[in-house]
């Protein structure tokens, strides 16, 4: 249910936050690096995003805006050197993402890539970063392989992953009686790993999986897949997809009367943008897991209002995570006194993360940034009091429970 208007956030908080940012900017720019400490005398950051496709609304311009906000709030310079941001559209193609990453690292002196939208492009860039020994940080993609079997000493998975989503949402749904499942799965790395992770959780908690239908990325017609889901008579239809695919699937399910027939939908990756597009009438009652919600506390509201003022919509968890990760990277460069990869990564892993996005977050040896995750329920239309007022908090999962424990990890960087 889309409604016009601007959420009213406490003006005094915005003023106070502006003073904090101004003070931080002065501090950040005060100390200059000695000659040679900053490669090419400039710190270049890159974002390889979906700017025009199925994930454009959940990464795209919003993630680029969040990254630039972090740079501006830091003061625009670090160690006396300018911070530059490059953004490119990979068109959801892994080969384009990898080629751009290689070009940036080889010829354009990019120090770190701060996000790559989509799991297949993200994995392609991961290998380039490993080869070039350059930092890459992820807030948009979900595949847990980034910190599992394909982990790298140069990568950080910052915001969420498929394991944490499945572990939280699937477990809660099974515990509430949703024992039998059928999946609608995006047919690429992200969807496959999300389905596999959810299947493991469902079975471990006494449930069963009756089948799955895989659909191409960017599907507009879900009729045949939903007919198969209906025929399965599964209690829960799990959506192992994201972005426009999830929105289209939920809208189609409403038209098919799937939920009226007694089946329930479980979105394994839903963003607030998706709820906004679907509307509360169709989305009410859905449970979902997020790493961030704009209306959780004074800090989230203050930062989100600044973001809203720029784009006229509230940020999602990946966009908030991008801001936080860029700020953390810049603080690490400042603390290390250089943009050299090993020194900066050492600082990133040693420094705690305390901001509006995460409290006492930390980056483990496998590159996983561990922080709390939140289980929400989408409000009924009658419960929503203002624009973007969509969630009510059901549970908070501490990071050490939300993410895959190191004892289960196959990352070769983990000490046994």
Short mmCIF file of C-alpha atoms in Angstrom, two decimals, residues 46-412:
data_model
loop_
_atom_site.label_atom_id
_atom_site.label_comp_id
_atom_site.label_asym_id
_atom_site.label_seq_id
_atom_site.Cartn_x
_atom_site.Cartn_y
_atom_site.Cartn_z
CA UNK A 46 34.08 1.15 -6.54
CA UNK A 47 30.53 -0.21 -6.64
CA UNK A 48 29.53 -2.82 -9.25
CA UNK A 49 25.74 -2.77 -9.05
CA UNK A 50 22.50 -3.56 -10.79
CA UNK A 51 21.46 -0.08 -11.89
CA UNK A 52 18.71 -1.04 -14.34
CA UNK A 53 17.57 -4.63 -13.76
CA UNK A 54 15.68 -6.77 -11.29
CA UNK A 55 17.81 -5.67 -8.30
CA UNK A 56 18.03 -1.98 -9.19
CA UNK A 57 15.57 -0.99 -6.47
CA UNK A 58 17.35 -2.91 -3.70
CA UNK A 59 20.89 -1.88 -4.65
CA UNK A 60 21.34 0.52 -7.58
CA UNK A 61 21.09 4.23 -7.03
CA UNK A 62 20.22 3.70 -3.37
CA UNK A 63 23.48 1.89 -2.60
CA UNK A 64 25.49 4.45 -4.59
CA UNK A 65 23.79 7.25 -2.63
CA UNK A 66 24.51 5.55 0.70
CA UNK A 67 28.20 5.10 -0.20
CA UNK A 68 28.53 8.75 -1.20
CA UNK A 69 26.83 9.81 2.05
CA UNK A 70 29.49 7.90 3.99
CA UNK A 71 32.29 9.55 2.02
CA UNK A 72 30.77 12.99 2.54
CA UNK A 73 30.19 12.35 6.26
CA UNK A 74 33.82 11.27 6.61
CA UNK A 75 34.80 14.64 5.17
CA UNK A 76 35.60 13.70 1.58
CA UNK A 77 39.24 13.00 2.39
CA UNK A 78 41.22 10.47 4.41
CA UNK A 79 44.80 11.04 5.55
CA UNK A 80 44.68 14.28 3.60
CA UNK A 81 43.88 12.56 0.31
CA UNK A 82 40.67 12.77 -1.74
CA UNK A 83 38.18 9.89 -1.69
CA UNK A 84 36.68 9.06 -5.08
CA UNK A 85 33.68 6.80 -5.82
CA UNK A 86 33.18 4.90 -9.08
CA UNK A 87 29.86 3.19 -9.94
CA UNK A 88 29.08 0.84 -12.84
CA UNK A 89 26.09 -1.26 -13.96
CA UNK A 90 27.00 -4.93 -14.48
CA UNK A 91 23.61 -5.72 -16.11
CA UNK A 92 23.43 -8.84 -13.90
CA UNK A 93 26.20 -10.49 -15.92
CA UNK A 94 29.11 -12.11 -14.11
CA UNK A 95 31.53 -11.63 -17.00
CA UNK A 96 30.86 -7.88 -17.13
CA UNK A 97 31.35 -7.61 -13.35
CA UNK A 98 34.64 -9.54 -13.45
CA UNK A 99 35.97 -7.53 -16.41
CA UNK A 100 35.16 -4.24 -14.71
CA UNK A 101 36.79 -5.35 -11.45
CA UNK A 102 39.94 -6.39 -13.31
CA UNK A 103 40.03 -3.06 -15.17
CA UNK A 104 39.54 -1.08 -11.97
CA UNK A 105 42.23 -2.94 -10.05
CA UNK A 106 44.73 -3.04 -12.94
CA UNK A 107 44.46 0.36 -14.59
CA UNK A 108 42.25 2.68 -12.53
CA UNK A 109 43.94 2.30 -9.14
CA UNK A 110 40.75 1.25 -7.32
CA UNK A 111 41.68 0.38 -3.73
CA UNK A 112 38.52 -1.48 -2.75
CA UNK A 113 35.23 -2.57 -4.29
CA UNK A 114 32.58 -1.89 -1.68
CA UNK A 115 29.70 -3.93 -3.12
CA UNK A 116 28.74 -6.17 -6.02
CA UNK A 117 25.02 -6.78 -6.50
CA UNK A 118 23.88 -10.35 -7.16
CA UNK A 119 25.58 -13.58 -6.13
CA UNK A 120 26.89 -14.72 -9.52
CA UNK A 121 28.61 -11.37 -10.28
CA UNK A 122 29.82 -11.23 -6.66
CA UNK A 123 31.52 -14.62 -6.91
CA UNK A 124 33.14 -13.63 -10.21
CA UNK A 125 34.57 -10.45 -8.65
CA UNK A 126 35.65 -12.42 -5.57
CA UNK A 127 38.09 -14.42 -7.69
CA UNK A 128 39.50 -11.31 -9.35
CA UNK A 129 40.01 -9.66 -5.95
CA UNK A 130 41.71 -12.79 -4.66
CA UNK A 131 44.08 -12.82 -7.65
CA UNK A 132 44.87 -9.11 -7.35
CA UNK A 133 45.04 -9.17 -3.53
CA UNK A 134 42.53 -6.34 -3.28
CA UNK A 135 39.70 -5.72 -0.84
CA UNK A 136 36.09 -6.44 -1.79
CA UNK A 137 33.17 -5.94 0.61
CA UNK A 138 29.62 -7.23 0.03
CA UNK A 139 26.28 -5.90 1.28
CA UNK A 140 24.03 -6.83 -1.66
CA UNK A 141 24.66 -10.52 -2.51
CA UNK A 142 23.51 -13.34 -0.24
CA UNK A 143 25.39 -16.51 -1.10
CA UNK A 144 27.11 -17.92 1.97
CA UNK A 145 29.95 -19.28 -0.18
CA UNK A 146 31.60 -15.86 0.12
CA UNK A 147 32.64 -16.74 3.68
CA UNK A 148 32.42 -20.50 3.39
CA UNK A 149 34.25 -22.66 0.81
CA UNK A 150 35.23 -19.64 -1.36
CA UNK A 151 36.37 -17.37 1.47
CA UNK A 152 39.26 -15.00 0.83
CA UNK A 153 41.63 -13.06 3.10
CA UNK A 154 40.63 -9.94 1.13
CA UNK A 155 36.82 -10.18 1.28
CA UNK A 156 34.15 -9.21 3.81
CA UNK A 157 30.50 -10.26 3.75
CA UNK A 158 28.89 -7.42 5.64
CA UNK A 159 25.09 -7.32 5.77
CA UNK A 160 23.41 -10.74 5.53
CA UNK A 161 23.78 -14.14 3.89
CA UNK A 162 21.61 -17.06 2.85
CA UNK A 163 22.44 -19.08 5.96
CA UNK A 164 21.30 -16.34 8.36
CA UNK A 165 18.07 -15.74 6.42
CA UNK A 166 17.16 -19.41 6.23
CA UNK A 167 18.23 -20.09 9.80
CA UNK A 168 15.96 -17.34 11.13
CA UNK A 169 12.88 -17.39 8.87
CA UNK A 170 12.62 -21.13 8.16
CA UNK A 171 13.15 -22.15 11.76
CA UNK A 172 10.50 -19.75 13.04
CA UNK A 173 8.00 -20.86 10.38
CA UNK A 174 8.48 -24.58 11.13
CA UNK A 175 8.20 -23.95 14.86
CA UNK A 176 4.87 -22.20 14.19
CA UNK A 177 3.53 -25.30 12.43
CA UNK A 178 4.61 -24.82 8.81
CA UNK A 179 6.06 -28.31 8.42
CA UNK A 180 5.76 -29.05 4.68
CA UNK A 181 7.51 -26.81 2.13
CA UNK A 182 7.68 -26.21 -1.61
CA UNK A 183 10.21 -23.75 -3.04
CA UNK A 184 10.09 -21.24 -5.89
CA UNK A 185 13.78 -20.74 -6.53
CA UNK A 186 15.76 -18.28 -8.64
CA UNK A 187 17.90 -20.43 -10.94
CA UNK A 188 21.39 -19.16 -10.07
CA UNK A 189 23.90 -19.34 -7.22
CA UNK A 190 21.98 -17.19 -4.74
CA UNK A 191 18.68 -19.03 -5.16
CA UNK A 192 20.30 -22.46 -5.04
CA UNK A 193 22.19 -21.78 -1.81
CA UNK A 194 19.17 -20.10 -0.19
CA UNK A 195 16.97 -23.11 -0.97
CA UNK A 196 19.65 -25.53 0.24
CA UNK A 197 20.13 -23.62 3.50
CA UNK A 198 16.38 -23.41 4.14
CA UNK A 199 15.94 -27.10 3.32
CA UNK A 200 18.58 -28.01 5.89
CA UNK A 201 16.85 -25.92 8.57
CA UNK A 202 13.37 -27.25 7.71
CA UNK A 203 14.50 -30.88 7.92
CA UNK A 204 16.57 -30.31 11.05
CA UNK A 205 13.45 -29.01 12.79
CA UNK A 206 11.19 -31.89 11.76
CA UNK A 207 9.75 -30.53 8.52
CA UNK A 208 9.72 -31.92 4.98
CA UNK A 209 10.38 -30.48 1.51
CA UNK A 210 7.93 -31.70 -1.14
CA UNK A 211 9.62 -30.17 -4.18
CA UNK A 212 10.82 -27.04 -5.93
CA UNK A 213 10.45 -25.08 -9.17
CA UNK A 214 13.34 -23.07 -10.54
CA UNK A 215 12.70 -19.91 -12.52
CA UNK A 216 15.03 -17.65 -14.53
CA UNK A 217 16.25 -14.36 -13.09
CA UNK A 218 13.84 -11.56 -13.97
CA UNK A 219 10.74 -13.75 -14.48
CA UNK A 220 7.48 -11.96 -15.15
CA UNK A 221 5.19 -15.01 -15.44
CA UNK A 222 4.97 -17.26 -12.38
CA UNK A 223 1.76 -19.06 -13.39
CA UNK A 224 3.26 -22.48 -14.12
CA UNK A 225 5.45 -22.40 -11.01
CA UNK A 226 2.55 -21.45 -8.75
CA UNK A 227 0.37 -24.21 -10.24
CA UNK A 228 3.07 -26.71 -9.30
CA UNK A 229 3.28 -25.22 -5.82
CA UNK A 230 -0.50 -25.49 -5.41
CA UNK A 231 -0.49 -29.08 -6.64
CA UNK A 232 2.14 -30.01 -4.04
CA UNK A 233 -0.30 -29.07 -1.25
CA UNK A 234 2.66 -27.89 0.80
CA UNK A 235 1.74 -25.74 3.78
CA UNK A 236 4.51 -23.24 3.01
CA UNK A 237 5.64 -21.91 -0.35
CA UNK A 238 9.16 -20.64 0.27
CA UNK A 239 10.46 -17.91 -2.02
CA UNK A 240 14.15 -18.50 -2.60
CA UNK A 241 14.52 -15.40 -4.76
CA UNK A 242 14.80 -11.65 -4.36
CA UNK A 243 13.96 -8.22 -5.75
CA UNK A 244 11.46 -8.02 -8.60
CA UNK A 245 11.16 -11.81 -8.72
CA UNK A 246 9.86 -11.92 -5.14
CA UNK A 247 7.47 -9.04 -5.76
CA UNK A 248 6.07 -10.66 -8.91
CA UNK A 249 5.72 -14.04 -7.22
CA UNK A 250 3.77 -12.66 -4.25
CA UNK A 251 1.50 -10.57 -6.46
CA UNK A 252 0.84 -13.58 -8.70
CA UNK A 253 0.14 -15.80 -5.69
CA UNK A 254 -2.46 -13.30 -4.51
CA UNK A 255 -4.13 -13.33 -7.95
CA UNK A 256 -4.10 -17.15 -8.00
CA UNK A 257 -5.72 -17.28 -4.59
CA UNK A 258 -2.88 -19.40 -3.25
CA UNK A 259 -3.12 -18.07 0.28
CA UNK A 260 -6.93 -18.27 0.25
CA UNK A 261 -6.52 -21.99 -0.39
CA UNK A 262 -4.70 -22.36 2.92
CA UNK A 263 -1.09 -22.19 1.79
CA UNK A 264 1.27 -19.56 3.19
CA UNK A 265 4.13 -17.69 1.59
CA UNK A 266 7.50 -17.37 3.28
CA UNK A 267 9.88 -14.80 1.80
CA UNK A 268 13.43 -15.90 2.50
CA UNK A 269 14.82 -12.57 1.29
CA UNK A 270 12.44 -9.64 1.39
CA UNK A 271 13.45 -6.00 1.45
CA UNK A 272 11.34 -3.10 2.65
CA UNK A 273 11.31 -1.95 -1.00
CA UNK A 274 9.49 -5.18 -1.87
CA UNK A 275 6.84 -4.63 0.81
CA UNK A 276 6.36 -1.08 -0.47
CA UNK A 277 5.86 -2.37 -4.02
CA UNK A 278 3.55 -5.23 -3.01
CA UNK A 279 1.44 -3.21 -0.58
CA UNK A 280 0.34 -4.12 2.93
CA UNK A 281 -2.94 -5.56 1.70
CA UNK A 282 -1.11 -8.43 0.00
CA UNK A 283 1.99 -8.60 2.21
CA UNK A 284 0.42 -8.36 5.68
CA UNK A 285 1.33 -11.22 7.97
CA UNK A 286 4.50 -12.24 6.13
CA UNK A 287 7.48 -12.97 8.33
CA UNK A 288 10.93 -12.02 7.14
CA UNK A 289 14.46 -11.54 8.37
CA UNK A 290 16.35 -8.26 8.02
CA UNK A 291 19.65 -6.85 9.24
CA UNK A 292 18.23 -3.31 9.51
CA UNK A 293 14.94 -1.41 9.71
CA UNK A 294 14.72 2.36 9.50
CA UNK A 295 12.25 2.74 12.41
CA UNK A 296 14.04 0.75 15.12
CA UNK A 297 15.50 3.56 17.22
CA UNK A 298 16.58 7.21 17.20
CA UNK A 299 19.83 6.49 15.34
CA UNK A 300 18.20 4.51 12.54
CA UNK A 301 15.48 7.13 12.15
CA UNK A 302 17.93 10.03 12.01
CA UNK A 303 20.18 8.46 9.35
CA UNK A 304 17.23 7.14 7.35
CA UNK A 305 15.60 10.57 7.25
CA UNK A 306 18.76 12.01 5.69
CA UNK A 307 18.69 9.21 3.10
CA UNK A 308 14.96 9.77 2.51
CA UNK A 309 15.55 13.46 1.88
CA UNK A 310 17.79 12.49 -1.04
CA UNK A 311 15.75 9.71 -2.67
CA UNK A 312 12.22 10.09 -1.27
CA UNK A 313 12.17 6.50 -0.03
CA UNK A 314 13.48 4.68 3.00
CA UNK A 315 16.72 2.66 2.83
CA UNK A 316 16.85 -1.11 2.99
CA UNK A 317 19.39 -3.27 4.83
CA UNK A 318 21.83 -3.54 1.90
CA UNK A 319 21.88 0.22 1.38
CA UNK A 320 22.36 0.89 5.10
CA UNK A 321 25.05 -1.80 5.16
CA UNK A 322 26.86 -0.14 2.27
CA UNK A 323 27.06 3.13 4.19
CA UNK A 324 28.31 1.37 7.31
CA UNK A 325 30.90 -0.69 5.42
CA UNK A 326 32.30 2.31 3.54
CA UNK A 327 32.59 4.24 6.80
CA UNK A 328 34.30 1.27 8.47
CA UNK A 329 36.75 0.92 5.58
CA UNK A 330 37.67 4.61 5.71
CA UNK A 331 38.17 4.45 9.48
CA UNK A 332 40.48 1.47 8.93
CA UNK A 333 42.53 3.40 6.33
CA UNK A 334 42.78 6.29 8.79
CA UNK A 335 43.91 3.99 11.61
CA UNK A 336 46.39 2.08 9.42
CA UNK A 337 47.90 5.24 7.96
CA UNK A 338 47.80 3.68 4.48
CA UNK A 339 45.47 2.14 1.91
CA UNK A 340 47.68 -0.95 1.54
CA UNK A 341 45.44 -4.04 1.45
CA UNK A 342 46.88 -6.15 4.28
CA UNK A 343 47.21 -3.23 6.70
CA UNK A 344 43.67 -2.01 6.06
CA UNK A 345 42.14 -5.48 6.31
CA UNK A 346 43.96 -6.07 9.61
CA UNK A 347 42.42 -2.88 10.97
CA UNK A 348 38.95 -3.75 9.64
CA UNK A 349 39.06 -7.09 11.45
CA UNK A 350 40.43 -5.64 14.70
CA UNK A 351 38.06 -2.67 15.00
CA UNK A 352 34.51 -3.17 16.37
CA UNK A 353 31.58 -1.73 14.42
CA UNK A 354 29.27 0.50 16.43
CA UNK A 355 26.89 2.70 14.48
CA UNK A 356 23.22 2.94 13.54
CA UNK A 357 23.57 -0.29 11.54
CA UNK A 358 25.28 -2.58 14.04
CA UNK A 359 26.13 -2.66 17.72
CA UNK A 360 29.39 -4.42 18.60
CA UNK A 361 29.70 -5.88 15.11
CA UNK A 362 32.94 -7.68 14.27
CA UNK A 363 34.57 -9.22 11.22
CA UNK A 364 35.62 -12.84 11.79
CA UNK A 365 38.60 -14.59 10.23
CA UNK A 366 36.36 -16.00 7.48
CA UNK A 367 35.31 -12.44 6.49
CA UNK A 368 31.82 -12.68 7.97
CA UNK A 369 30.71 -9.47 9.70
CA UNK A 370 28.77 -10.77 12.70
CA UNK A 371 25.93 -8.68 14.06
CA UNK A 372 22.35 -9.05 15.28
CA UNK A 373 19.62 -10.08 12.84
CA UNK A 374 15.92 -9.33 13.27
CA UNK A 375 12.75 -11.31 12.61
CA UNK A 376 9.87 -9.02 11.59
CA UNK A 377 6.22 -9.48 10.76
CA UNK A 378 4.63 -7.23 8.14
CA UNK A 379 1.89 -5.09 9.69
CA UNK A 380 -1.76 -5.18 8.79
CA UNK A 381 -2.91 -2.04 6.92
CA UNK A 382 -4.79 -0.91 10.03
CA UNK A 383 -1.59 -1.11 12.12
CA UNK A 384 0.47 1.16 9.87
CA UNK A 385 0.37 4.73 11.16
CA UNK A 386 2.56 6.58 8.64
CA UNK A 387 4.44 6.08 5.35
CA UNK A 388 6.95 3.19 5.38
CA UNK A 389 5.63 2.01 8.76
CA UNK A 390 5.60 -1.64 7.70
CA UNK A 391 7.26 -3.88 10.29
CA UNK A 392 6.82 -5.00 13.85
CA UNK A 393 9.73 -6.71 15.60
CA UNK A 394 9.15 -10.34 16.53
CA UNK A 395 12.60 -11.39 17.72
CA UNK A 396 16.25 -10.32 17.82
CA UNK A 397 18.86 -12.99 17.12
CA UNK A 398 22.35 -12.29 18.46
CA UNK A 399 25.04 -12.53 15.79
CA UNK A 400 26.60 -15.67 17.20
CA UNK A 401 23.24 -17.41 16.75
CA UNK A 402 22.14 -15.79 13.50
CA UNK A 403 25.17 -16.64 11.35
CA UNK A 404 26.84 -19.95 10.54
CA UNK A 405 29.14 -20.94 13.41
CA UNK A 406 32.79 -21.35 12.55
CA UNK A 407 32.55 -24.99 13.62
CA UNK A 408 30.39 -25.62 10.52
CA UNK A 409 32.47 -23.51 8.16
CA UNK A 410 34.57 -24.99 5.36
CA UNK A 411 36.58 -21.76 5.00
CA UNK A 412 40.30 -22.67 4.88
#
